[in-house]
Amino acid sequence: MVKIGNIELGEFPLLLAPMEDVSDPPFRAVCKDNGADLMYTEFISSEGLIRDAIKSRKKLDIFPYEKPIGIQIFGGDEEAMAMSARIVDATQPDILDINYGCPVKKVVCKGAGAGVLRDIPLMVRLTQAVVKSTSLPVTVKTRLGWDDSSINIEEVAERLQDVGIKALSIHGRTRAQLYKGEADWTLIRKVKENPRIQIPIFGNGDIDTPEKALEYKNQYGVDGIMIGRAAIGYPWIFNEIKHFMKTGEKLAAPSMKQRIEVARKHLKFSVEWKGEKTGILEMRRHYTSYFRNIPNIKPYRQKLVEFEAYEQVDELLCEMEQEFMNAFVEA
């Protein structure tokens, strides 16, 4: 049984990665429905929380059915991180996560996210400040290092465990790689096999099929897998992986009816939570994946990203369900 603090996650948990502008409550809802064991919010700026910025505060929205749920924060100032940890603590998630992995330039330039990878003593101080400021179990998501010449994940894992984190998720790339090339899980395995490491180690990067998930589980010995981009528009991946690991058989691809049902739920929640204009706009990034490999779908997908009223999009989805009722969907 894998545990973070006192939170039991099952024998081999599948985690939904915190993805900016993706891992919001509507997206998390459909991932939870489809087998995600632990989910994290989008990352939240510690400075934004302290300033009471509306966008940052809204990202604190969590719902009872999401539990266990982790809220992720980022920043490069010890006092700000400590203060934001206390704010998060008051919202009562199950876990508080720190982001040391985001490679985006605007975050890195502020000395936050993956920018902290260049200063390990600072990373340790920031982590310690957060651990001391919350009653929640603290976890960390990070990368292998800043670039190929400064890979330091083994040292990082030991030092962060020493200051009190309860789990570590490792993306198998450096900051310099961004999301290019192939994730290197051999270094994740080294961390897991380190006899000093007693906390759960979760691997992240390039897991996009049930076969690969099982292969990496067996080959690298991690305690669980964190899934990010592969879940966008395809939340079924969590249950597909679980089924394959249990039976060795692949589930059939979701039918058109299933795809539309999930897309409609996602859309409805998105509009309710964000408002009609923003909800419809931000939902558009998901349609390509929801309706991939459907013959003759292109004209409908085009309309999905053009319509601006909720009723229009919802009616189109209903029309698609009738039109493609018997469509064959490739796995």
PDB file of C-alpha atoms in Angstrom, residues 63-320:
ATOM      1  CA  PHE A  63     -14.531  19.765  -4.113  1.00  0.00           C
ATOM      2  CA  PRO A  64     -15.264  16.848  -1.728  1.00  0.00           C
ATOM      3  CA  TYR A  65     -15.523  14.226  -4.513  1.00  0.00           C
ATOM      4  CA  GLU A  66     -11.947  15.018  -5.628  1.00  0.00           C
ATOM      5  CA  LYS A  67     -10.350  13.715  -2.462  1.00  0.00           C
ATOM      6  CA  PRO A  68      -7.570  12.927  -2.067  1.00  0.00           C
ATOM      7  CA  ILE A  69      -6.530  16.193  -3.710  1.00  0.00           C
ATOM      8  CA  GLY A  70      -3.288  18.154  -3.587  1.00  0.00           C
ATOM      9  CA  ILE A  71      -2.864  21.890  -4.068  1.00  0.00           C
ATOM     10  CA  GLN A  72       0.387  22.899  -5.746  1.00  0.00           C
ATOM     11  CA  ILE A  73       2.216  26.170  -5.141  1.00  0.00           C
ATOM     12  CA  PHE A  74       5.365  27.723  -6.594  1.00  0.00           C
ATOM     13  CA  GLY A  75       7.651  30.595  -5.737  1.00  0.00           C
ATOM     14  CA  GLY A  76      11.219  31.582  -4.975  1.00  0.00           C
ATOM     15  CA  ASP A  77      10.894  33.477  -1.687  1.00  0.00           C
ATOM     16  CA  GLU A  78      10.897  31.639   1.632  1.00  0.00           C
ATOM     17  CA  GLU A  79       8.581  34.019   3.459  1.00  0.00           C
ATOM     18  CA  ALA A  80       6.070  34.104   0.590  1.00  0.00           C
ATOM     19  CA  MET A  81       6.084  30.318   0.315  1.00  0.00           C
ATOM     20  CA  ALA A  82       5.542  29.974   4.069  1.00  0.00           C
ATOM     21  CA  MET A  83       2.668  32.447   4.036  1.00  0.00           C
ATOM     22  CA  SER A  84       1.013  30.817   1.021  1.00  0.00           C
ATOM     23  CA  ALA A  85       1.376  27.405   2.697  1.00  0.00           C
ATOM     24  CA  ARG A  86      -0.667  28.717   5.620  1.00  0.00           C
ATOM     25  CA  ILE A  87      -3.323  30.012   3.217  1.00  0.00           C
ATOM     26  CA  VAL A  88      -3.490  26.625   1.475  1.00  0.00           C
ATOM     27  CA  ASP A  89      -3.644  24.866   4.833  1.00  0.00           C
ATOM     28  CA  ALA A  90      -6.855  26.729   5.631  1.00  0.00           C
ATOM     29  CA  THR A  91      -8.592  25.370   2.512  1.00  0.00           C
ATOM     30  CA  GLN A  92      -8.091  21.809   3.814  1.00  0.00           C
ATOM     31  CA  PRO A  93      -6.794  19.830   0.844  1.00  0.00           C
ATOM     32  CA  ASP A  94      -5.161  16.480   1.593  1.00  0.00           C
ATOM     33  CA  ILE A  95      -1.683  17.395   0.349  1.00  0.00           C
ATOM     34  CA  LEU A  96       0.387  20.490  -0.364  1.00  0.00           C
ATOM     35  CA  ASP A  97       2.741  20.127  -3.319  1.00  0.00           C
ATOM     36  CA  ILE A  98       5.651  22.345  -4.351  1.00  0.00           C
ATOM     37  CA  ASN A  99       6.496  22.881  -8.004  1.00  0.00           C
ATOM     38  CA  TYR A 100      10.208  22.819  -8.845  1.00  0.00           C
ATOM     39  CA  GLY A 101       9.616  21.507 -12.346  1.00  0.00           C
ATOM     40  CA  CYS A 102       7.796  24.068 -14.476  1.00  0.00           C
ATOM     41  CA  PRO A 103      10.171  25.009 -17.320  1.00  0.00           C
ATOM     42  CA  VAL A 104       8.171  28.004 -18.619  1.00  0.00           C
ATOM     43  CA  LYS A 105      10.374  31.061 -19.071  1.00  0.00           C
ATOM     44  CA  LYS A 106       8.128  33.532 -17.225  1.00  0.00           C
ATOM     45  CA  VAL A 107       8.205  31.278 -14.145  1.00  0.00           C
ATOM     46  CA  VAL A 108      11.890  30.385 -14.351  1.00  0.00           C
ATOM     47  CA  CYS A 109      12.894  34.047 -14.751  1.00  0.00           C
ATOM     48  CA  LYS A 110      11.297  34.763 -11.380  1.00  0.00           C
ATOM     49  CA  GLY A 111      13.526  32.161  -9.763  1.00  0.00           C
ATOM     50  CA  ALA A 112      10.623  29.757  -9.311  1.00  0.00           C
ATOM     51  CA  GLY A 113       9.543  26.412 -10.770  1.00  0.00           C
ATOM     52  CA  ALA A 114      12.479  24.744 -12.521  1.00  0.00           C
ATOM     53  CA  GLY A 115      14.490  27.924 -11.933  1.00  0.00           C
ATOM     54  CA  VAL A 116      15.124  26.687  -8.396  1.00  0.00           C
ATOM     55  CA  LEU A 117      17.037  23.720  -9.822  1.00  0.00           C
ATOM     56  CA  ARG A 118      20.058  26.022 -10.176  1.00  0.00           C
ATOM     57  CA  ASP A 119      20.173  26.623  -6.418  1.00  0.00           C
ATOM     58  CA  ILE A 120      19.709  23.449  -4.384  1.00  0.00           C
ATOM     59  CA  PRO A 121      20.316  25.130  -0.988  1.00  0.00           C
ATOM     60  CA  LEU A 122      17.484  27.534  -1.843  1.00  0.00           C
ATOM     61  CA  MET A 123      15.278  24.598  -2.815  1.00  0.00           C
ATOM     62  CA  VAL A 124      15.948  23.032   0.558  1.00  0.00           C
ATOM     63  CA  ARG A 125      15.191  26.282   2.424  1.00  0.00           C
ATOM     64  CA  LEU A 126      11.978  26.869   0.484  1.00  0.00           C
ATOM     65  CA  THR A 127      10.832  23.318   1.156  1.00  0.00           C
ATOM     66  CA  GLN A 128      11.674  23.539   4.825  1.00  0.00           C
ATOM     67  CA  ALA A 129       9.760  26.814   5.117  1.00  0.00           C
ATOM     68  CA  VAL A 130       6.670  25.188   3.631  1.00  0.00           C
ATOM     69  CA  VAL A 131       6.924  22.033   5.754  1.00  0.00           C
ATOM     70  CA  LYS A 132       7.149  24.127   8.920  1.00  0.00           C
ATOM     71  CA  SER A 133       4.157  26.269   7.936  1.00  0.00           C
ATOM     72  CA  THR A 134       1.554  23.590   7.279  1.00  0.00           C
ATOM     73  CA  SER A 135      -0.023  20.624   8.999  1.00  0.00           C
ATOM     74  CA  LEU A 136      -0.478  18.947   5.600  1.00  0.00           C
ATOM     75  CA  PRO A 137       1.865  16.338   4.149  1.00  0.00           C
ATOM     76  CA  VAL A 138       4.156  18.141   1.700  1.00  0.00           C
ATOM     77  CA  THR A 139       5.161  16.619  -1.624  1.00  0.00           C
ATOM     78  CA  VAL A 140       7.410  17.912  -4.399  1.00  0.00           C
ATOM     79  CA  LYS A 141       7.364  17.677  -8.180  1.00  0.00           C
ATOM     80  CA  THR A 142      10.665  18.355  -9.908  1.00  0.00           C
ATOM     81  CA  ARG A 143      12.951  17.475 -12.816  1.00  0.00           C
ATOM     82  CA  LEU A 144      16.289  15.696 -13.113  1.00  0.00           C
ATOM     83  CA  GLY A 145      18.217  18.975 -13.019  1.00  0.00           C
ATOM     84  CA  TRP A 146      18.700  22.238 -14.865  1.00  0.00           C
ATOM     85  CA  ASP A 147      20.589  20.727 -17.823  1.00  0.00           C
ATOM     86  CA  ASP A 148      22.711  17.700 -18.663  1.00  0.00           C
ATOM     87  CA  SER A 149      25.734  19.152 -16.878  1.00  0.00           C
ATOM     88  CA  SER A 150      23.887  19.739 -13.603  1.00  0.00           C
ATOM     89  CA  ILE A 151      21.740  16.663 -13.025  1.00  0.00           C
ATOM     90  CA  ASN A 152      21.343  16.440  -9.267  1.00  0.00           C
ATOM     91  CA  ILE A 153      18.151  14.535  -8.609  1.00  0.00           C
ATOM     92  CA  GLU A 154      19.719  11.996  -6.255  1.00  0.00           C
ATOM     93  CA  GLU A 155      21.063  14.715  -3.976  1.00  0.00           C
ATOM     94  CA  VAL A 156      17.781  16.622  -4.221  1.00  0.00           C
ATOM     95  CA  ALA A 157      15.725  13.581  -3.220  1.00  0.00           C
ATOM     96  CA  GLU A 158      17.831  12.929  -0.121  1.00  0.00           C
ATOM     97  CA  ARG A 159      17.921  16.541   1.026  1.00  0.00           C
ATOM     98  CA  LEU A 160      14.204  17.133   0.520  1.00  0.00           C
ATOM     99  CA  GLN A 161      13.346  13.937   2.353  1.00  0.00           C
ATOM    100  CA  ASP A 162      15.575  15.101   5.188  1.00  0.00           C
ATOM    101  CA  VAL A 163      13.561  18.311   5.614  1.00  0.00           C
ATOM    102  CA  GLY A 164      10.274  16.471   5.720  1.00  0.00           C
ATOM    103  CA  ILE A 165       8.617  15.883   2.349  1.00  0.00           C
ATOM    104  CA  LYS A 166       6.387  12.812   2.175  1.00  0.00           C
ATOM    105  CA  ALA A 167       6.645  11.935  -1.543  1.00  0.00           C
ATOM    106  CA  LEU A 168       8.549  13.007  -4.638  1.00  0.00           C
ATOM    107  CA  SER A 169       7.375  13.074  -8.261  1.00  0.00           C
ATOM    108  CA  ILE A 170      10.164  13.212 -10.835  1.00  0.00           C
ATOM    109  CA  HIS A 171       9.763  14.247 -14.446  1.00  0.00           C
ATOM    110  CA  GLY A 172      12.490  12.443 -16.373  1.00  0.00           C
ATOM    111  CA  ARG A 173      13.789  15.501 -18.226  1.00  0.00           C
ATOM    112  CA  THR A 174      15.966  18.486 -17.419  1.00  0.00           C
ATOM    113  CA  ARG A 175      14.674  22.024 -17.613  1.00  0.00           C
ATOM    114  CA  ALA A 176      16.760  22.568 -20.745  1.00  0.00           C
ATOM    115  CA  GLN A 177      14.876  19.771 -22.500  1.00  0.00           C
ATOM    116  CA  LEU A 178      11.475  21.335 -21.846  1.00  0.00           C
ATOM    117  CA  TYR A 179       9.201  18.573 -23.205  1.00  0.00           C
ATOM    118  CA  LYS A 180      11.469  17.504 -26.045  1.00  0.00           C
ATOM    119  CA  GLY A 181      13.355  14.260 -26.481  1.00  0.00           C
ATOM    120  CA  GLU A 182      12.712  11.160 -24.440  1.00  0.00           C
ATOM    121  CA  ALA A 183      12.264  11.169 -20.674  1.00  0.00           C
ATOM    122  CA  ASP A 184      15.113   9.374 -18.868  1.00  0.00           C
ATOM    123  CA  TRP A 185      13.652   7.089 -16.225  1.00  0.00           C
ATOM    124  CA  THR A 186      16.966   5.441 -15.357  1.00  0.00           C
ATOM    125  CA  LEU A 187      17.741   8.274 -12.956  1.00  0.00           C
ATOM    126  CA  ILE A 188      14.270   7.971 -11.426  1.00  0.00           C
ATOM    127  CA  ARG A 189      15.085   4.309 -10.782  1.00  0.00           C
ATOM    128  CA  LYS A 190      18.370   5.305  -9.104  1.00  0.00           C
ATOM    129  CA  VAL A 191      16.473   7.506  -6.695  1.00  0.00           C
ATOM    130  CA  LYS A 192      13.968   4.758  -5.947  1.00  0.00           C
ATOM    131  CA  GLU A 193      16.743   2.220  -5.342  1.00  0.00           C
ATOM    132  CA  ASN A 194      18.699   4.513  -3.029  1.00  0.00           C
ATOM    133  CA  PRO A 195      18.547   2.797   0.388  1.00  0.00           C
ATOM    134  CA  ARG A 196      18.288   6.182   2.083  1.00  0.00           C
ATOM    135  CA  ILE A 197      15.023   7.001   0.330  1.00  0.00           C
ATOM    136  CA  GLN A 198      11.983   5.914   2.336  1.00  0.00           C
ATOM    137  CA  ILE A 199       9.287   8.096   0.729  1.00  0.00           C
ATOM    138  CA  PRO A 200       7.204   7.132  -2.338  1.00  0.00           C
ATOM    139  CA  ILE A 201       8.787   7.997  -5.684  1.00  0.00           C
ATOM    140  CA  PHE A 202       6.478   8.664  -8.621  1.00  0.00           C
ATOM    141  CA  GLY A 203       7.700   8.716 -12.201  1.00  0.00           C
ATOM    142  CA  ASN A 204       6.479  11.175 -14.818  1.00  0.00           C
ATOM    143  CA  GLY A 205       7.141  11.628 -18.517  1.00  0.00           C
ATOM    144  CA  ASP A 206       6.053   9.969 -21.775  1.00  0.00           C
ATOM    145  CA  ILE A 207       3.491   7.557 -20.317  1.00  0.00           C
ATOM    146  CA  ASP A 208       0.777   7.501 -22.969  1.00  0.00           C
ATOM    147  CA  THR A 209      -0.316   3.852 -23.263  1.00  0.00           C
ATOM    148  CA  PRO A 210      -1.219   1.040 -20.855  1.00  0.00           C
ATOM    149  CA  GLU A 211       1.627  -1.065 -22.272  1.00  0.00           C
ATOM    150  CA  LYS A 212       4.203   1.609 -21.528  1.00  0.00           C
ATOM    151  CA  ALA A 213       2.816   2.136 -18.030  1.00  0.00           C
ATOM    152  CA  LEU A 214       3.229  -1.553 -17.170  1.00  0.00           C
ATOM    153  CA  GLU A 215       6.663  -1.698 -18.797  1.00  0.00           C
ATOM    154  CA  TYR A 216       7.910   1.306 -16.835  1.00  0.00           C
ATOM    155  CA  LYS A 217       6.389   0.018 -13.591  1.00  0.00           C
ATOM    156  CA  ASN A 218       8.286  -3.236 -13.953  1.00  0.00           C
ATOM    157  CA  GLN A 219      11.495  -1.773 -15.358  1.00  0.00           C
ATOM    158  CA  TYR A 220      11.969   1.207 -13.048  1.00  0.00           C
ATOM    159  CA  GLY A 221      10.327   0.085  -9.810  1.00  0.00           C
ATOM    160  CA  VAL A 222       8.512   3.341  -9.056  1.00  0.00           C
ATOM    161  CA  ASP A 223       5.695   3.482  -6.500  1.00  0.00           C
ATOM    162  CA  GLY A 224       3.253   5.003  -8.971  1.00  0.00           C
ATOM    163  CA  ILE A 225       2.999   6.956 -12.181  1.00  0.00           C
ATOM    164  CA  MET A 226       2.037  10.568 -12.779  1.00  0.00           C
ATOM    165  CA  ILE A 227       0.243  11.192 -16.062  1.00  0.00           C
ATOM    166  CA  GLY A 228       0.015  14.594 -17.691  1.00  0.00           C
ATOM    167  CA  ARG A 229      -0.409  15.379 -21.373  1.00  0.00           C
ATOM    168  CA  ALA A 230      -1.733  11.906 -22.269  1.00  0.00           C
ATOM    169  CA  ALA A 231      -4.848  12.585 -20.164  1.00  0.00           C
ATOM    170  CA  ILE A 232      -5.790  15.781 -22.021  1.00  0.00           C
ATOM    171  CA  GLY A 233      -9.007  14.973 -23.862  1.00  0.00           C
ATOM    172  CA  TYR A 234      -8.496  11.322 -22.920  1.00  0.00           C
ATOM    173  CA  PRO A 235      -9.249  10.780 -19.214  1.00  0.00           C
ATOM    174  CA  TRP A 236      -9.941   7.103 -19.919  1.00  0.00           C
ATOM    175  CA  ILE A 237      -6.204   6.435 -19.811  1.00  0.00           C
ATOM    176  CA  PHE A 238      -6.268   5.910 -16.040  1.00  0.00           C
ATOM    177  CA  ASN A 239      -8.798   3.063 -16.115  1.00  0.00           C
ATOM    178  CA  GLU A 240      -7.204   1.646 -19.261  1.00  0.00           C
ATOM    179  CA  ILE A 241      -3.858   1.375 -17.466  1.00  0.00           C
ATOM    180  CA  LYS A 242      -5.450  -0.189 -14.386  1.00  0.00           C
ATOM    181  CA  HIS A 243      -7.323  -2.750 -16.461  1.00  0.00           C
ATOM    182  CA  PHE A 244      -4.241  -3.683 -18.463  1.00  0.00           C
ATOM    183  CA  MET A 245      -2.106  -4.070 -15.341  1.00  0.00           C
ATOM    184  CA  LYS A 246      -4.736  -6.289 -13.753  1.00  0.00           C
ATOM    185  CA  THR A 247      -5.664  -8.463 -16.729  1.00  0.00           C
ATOM    186  CA  GLY A 248      -3.030  -8.012 -19.427  1.00  0.00           C
ATOM    187  CA  GLU A 249      -5.823  -7.079 -21.807  1.00  0.00           C
ATOM    188  CA  LYS A 250      -6.592  -3.726 -23.399  1.00  0.00           C
ATOM    189  CA  LEU A 251      -9.969  -2.120 -22.924  1.00  0.00           C
ATOM    190  CA  ALA A 252     -11.832  -1.167 -26.062  1.00  0.00           C
ATOM    191  CA  ALA A 253     -11.458   2.474 -27.011  1.00  0.00           C
ATOM    192  CA  PRO A 254     -14.276   4.649 -25.645  1.00  0.00           C
ATOM    193  CA  SER A 255     -17.256   4.760 -27.971  1.00  0.00           C
ATOM    194  CA  MET A 256     -18.473   7.964 -29.563  1.00  0.00           C
ATOM    195  CA  LYS A 257     -21.326   8.023 -27.069  1.00  0.00           C
ATOM    196  CA  GLN A 258     -18.882   7.790 -24.161  1.00  0.00           C
ATOM    197  CA  ARG A 259     -16.674  10.489 -25.626  1.00  0.00           C
ATOM    198  CA  ILE A 260     -19.565  12.867 -26.057  1.00  0.00           C
ATOM    199  CA  GLU A 261     -20.956  12.168 -22.581  1.00  0.00           C
ATOM    200  CA  VAL A 262     -17.614  13.017 -20.998  1.00  0.00           C
ATOM    201  CA  ALA A 263     -17.036  16.040 -23.233  1.00  0.00           C
ATOM    202  CA  ARG A 264     -20.498  17.377 -22.341  1.00  0.00           C
ATOM    203  CA  LYS A 265     -19.886  16.946 -18.618  1.00  0.00           C
ATOM    204  CA  HIS A 266     -16.511  18.652 -18.972  1.00  0.00           C
ATOM    205  CA  LEU A 267     -18.059  21.511 -20.939  1.00  0.00           C
ATOM    206  CA  LYS A 268     -20.986  21.995 -18.553  1.00  0.00           C
ATOM    207  CA  PHE A 269     -18.737  22.146 -15.495  1.00  0.00           C
ATOM    208  CA  SER A 270     -16.317  24.427 -17.315  1.00  0.00           C
ATOM    209  CA  VAL A 271     -19.081  26.919 -18.091  1.00  0.00           C
ATOM    210  CA  GLU A 272     -20.510  26.725 -14.573  1.00  0.00           C
ATOM    211  CA  TRP A 273     -17.131  27.256 -12.927  1.00  0.00           C
ATOM    212  CA  LYS A 274     -15.580  29.832 -15.266  1.00  0.00           C
ATOM    213  CA  GLY A 275     -18.563  31.516 -16.869  1.00  0.00           C
ATOM    214  CA  GLU A 276     -19.832  30.933 -20.383  1.00  0.00           C
ATOM    215  CA  LYS A 277     -17.274  32.909 -22.372  1.00  0.00           C
ATOM    216  CA  THR A 278     -14.139  31.641 -20.632  1.00  0.00           C
ATOM    217  CA  GLY A 279     -15.521  28.140 -20.110  1.00  0.00           C
ATOM    218  CA  ILE A 280     -16.229  27.661 -23.810  1.00  0.00           C
ATOM    219  CA  LEU A 281     -12.944  29.223 -24.892  1.00  0.00           C
ATOM    220  CA  GLU A 282     -10.766  27.119 -22.591  1.00  0.00           C
ATOM    221  CA  MET A 283     -12.647  23.925 -23.424  1.00  0.00           C
ATOM    222  CA  ARG A 284     -11.557  24.159 -27.066  1.00  0.00           C
ATOM    223  CA  ARG A 285      -8.090  22.757 -26.400  1.00  0.00           C
ATOM    224  CA  HIS A 286      -9.628  19.408 -25.431  1.00  0.00           C
ATOM    225  CA  TYR A 287     -11.807  18.612 -28.458  1.00  0.00           C
ATOM    226  CA  THR A 288      -9.055  17.377 -30.775  1.00  0.00           C
ATOM    227  CA  SER A 289      -8.135  14.665 -28.285  1.00  0.00           C
ATOM    228  CA  TYR A 290     -11.713  13.832 -27.314  1.00  0.00           C
ATOM    229  CA  PHE A 291     -12.556  13.145 -30.955  1.00  0.00           C
ATOM    230  CA  ARG A 292      -9.298  11.807 -32.368  1.00  0.00           C
ATOM    231  CA  ASN A 293      -9.411   9.017 -34.974  1.00  0.00           C
ATOM    232  CA  ILE A 294     -13.078   9.581 -35.858  1.00  0.00           C
ATOM    233  CA  PRO A 295     -13.639   9.488 -39.640  1.00  0.00           C
ATOM    234  CA  ASN A 296     -15.246  12.621 -41.118  1.00  0.00           C
ATOM    235  CA  ILE A 297     -15.169  14.476 -37.789  1.00  0.00           C
ATOM    236  CA  LYS A 298     -13.209  17.523 -38.988  1.00  0.00           C
ATOM    237  CA  PRO A 299     -16.182  19.780 -39.918  1.00  0.00           C
ATOM    238  CA  TYR A 300     -17.717  19.195 -36.504  1.00  0.00           C
ATOM    239  CA  ARG A 301     -14.452  19.845 -34.666  1.00  0.00           C
ATOM    240  CA  GLN A 302     -14.163  23.102 -36.568  1.00  0.00           C
ATOM    241  CA  LYS A 303     -17.594  24.195 -35.353  1.00  0.00           C
ATOM    242  CA  LEU A 304     -16.743  23.192 -31.788  1.00  0.00           C
ATOM    243  CA  VAL A 305     -13.939  25.750 -31.744  1.00  0.00           C
ATOM    244  CA  GLU A 306     -16.006  28.435 -33.484  1.00  0.00           C
ATOM    245  CA  PHE A 307     -19.290  28.443 -31.567  1.00  0.00           C
ATOM    246  CA  GLU A 308     -19.410  30.955 -28.729  1.00  0.00           C
ATOM    247  CA  ALA A 309     -22.675  30.050 -26.978  1.00  0.00           C
ATOM    248  CA  TYR A 310     -23.061  27.086 -24.628  1.00  0.00           C
ATOM    249  CA  GLU A 311     -26.382  26.051 -26.194  1.00  0.00           C
ATOM    250  CA  GLN A 312     -24.777  25.944 -29.649  1.00  0.00           C
ATOM    251  CA  VAL A 313     -21.927  23.708 -28.529  1.00  0.00           C
ATOM    252  CA  ASP A 314     -24.189  21.439 -26.500  1.00  0.00           C
ATOM    253  CA  GLU A 315     -26.618  21.026 -29.401  1.00  0.00           C
ATOM    254  CA  LEU A 316     -23.740  20.261 -31.750  1.00  0.00           C
ATOM    255  CA  LEU A 317     -22.502  17.539 -29.419  1.00  0.00           C
ATOM    256  CA  CYS A 318     -25.995  16.039 -29.406  1.00  0.00           C
ATOM    257  CA  GLU A 319     -26.032  16.158 -33.195  1.00  0.00           C
ATOM    258  CA  MET A 320     -22.627  14.459 -33.299  1.00  0.00           C
TER     259      MET A 320
END
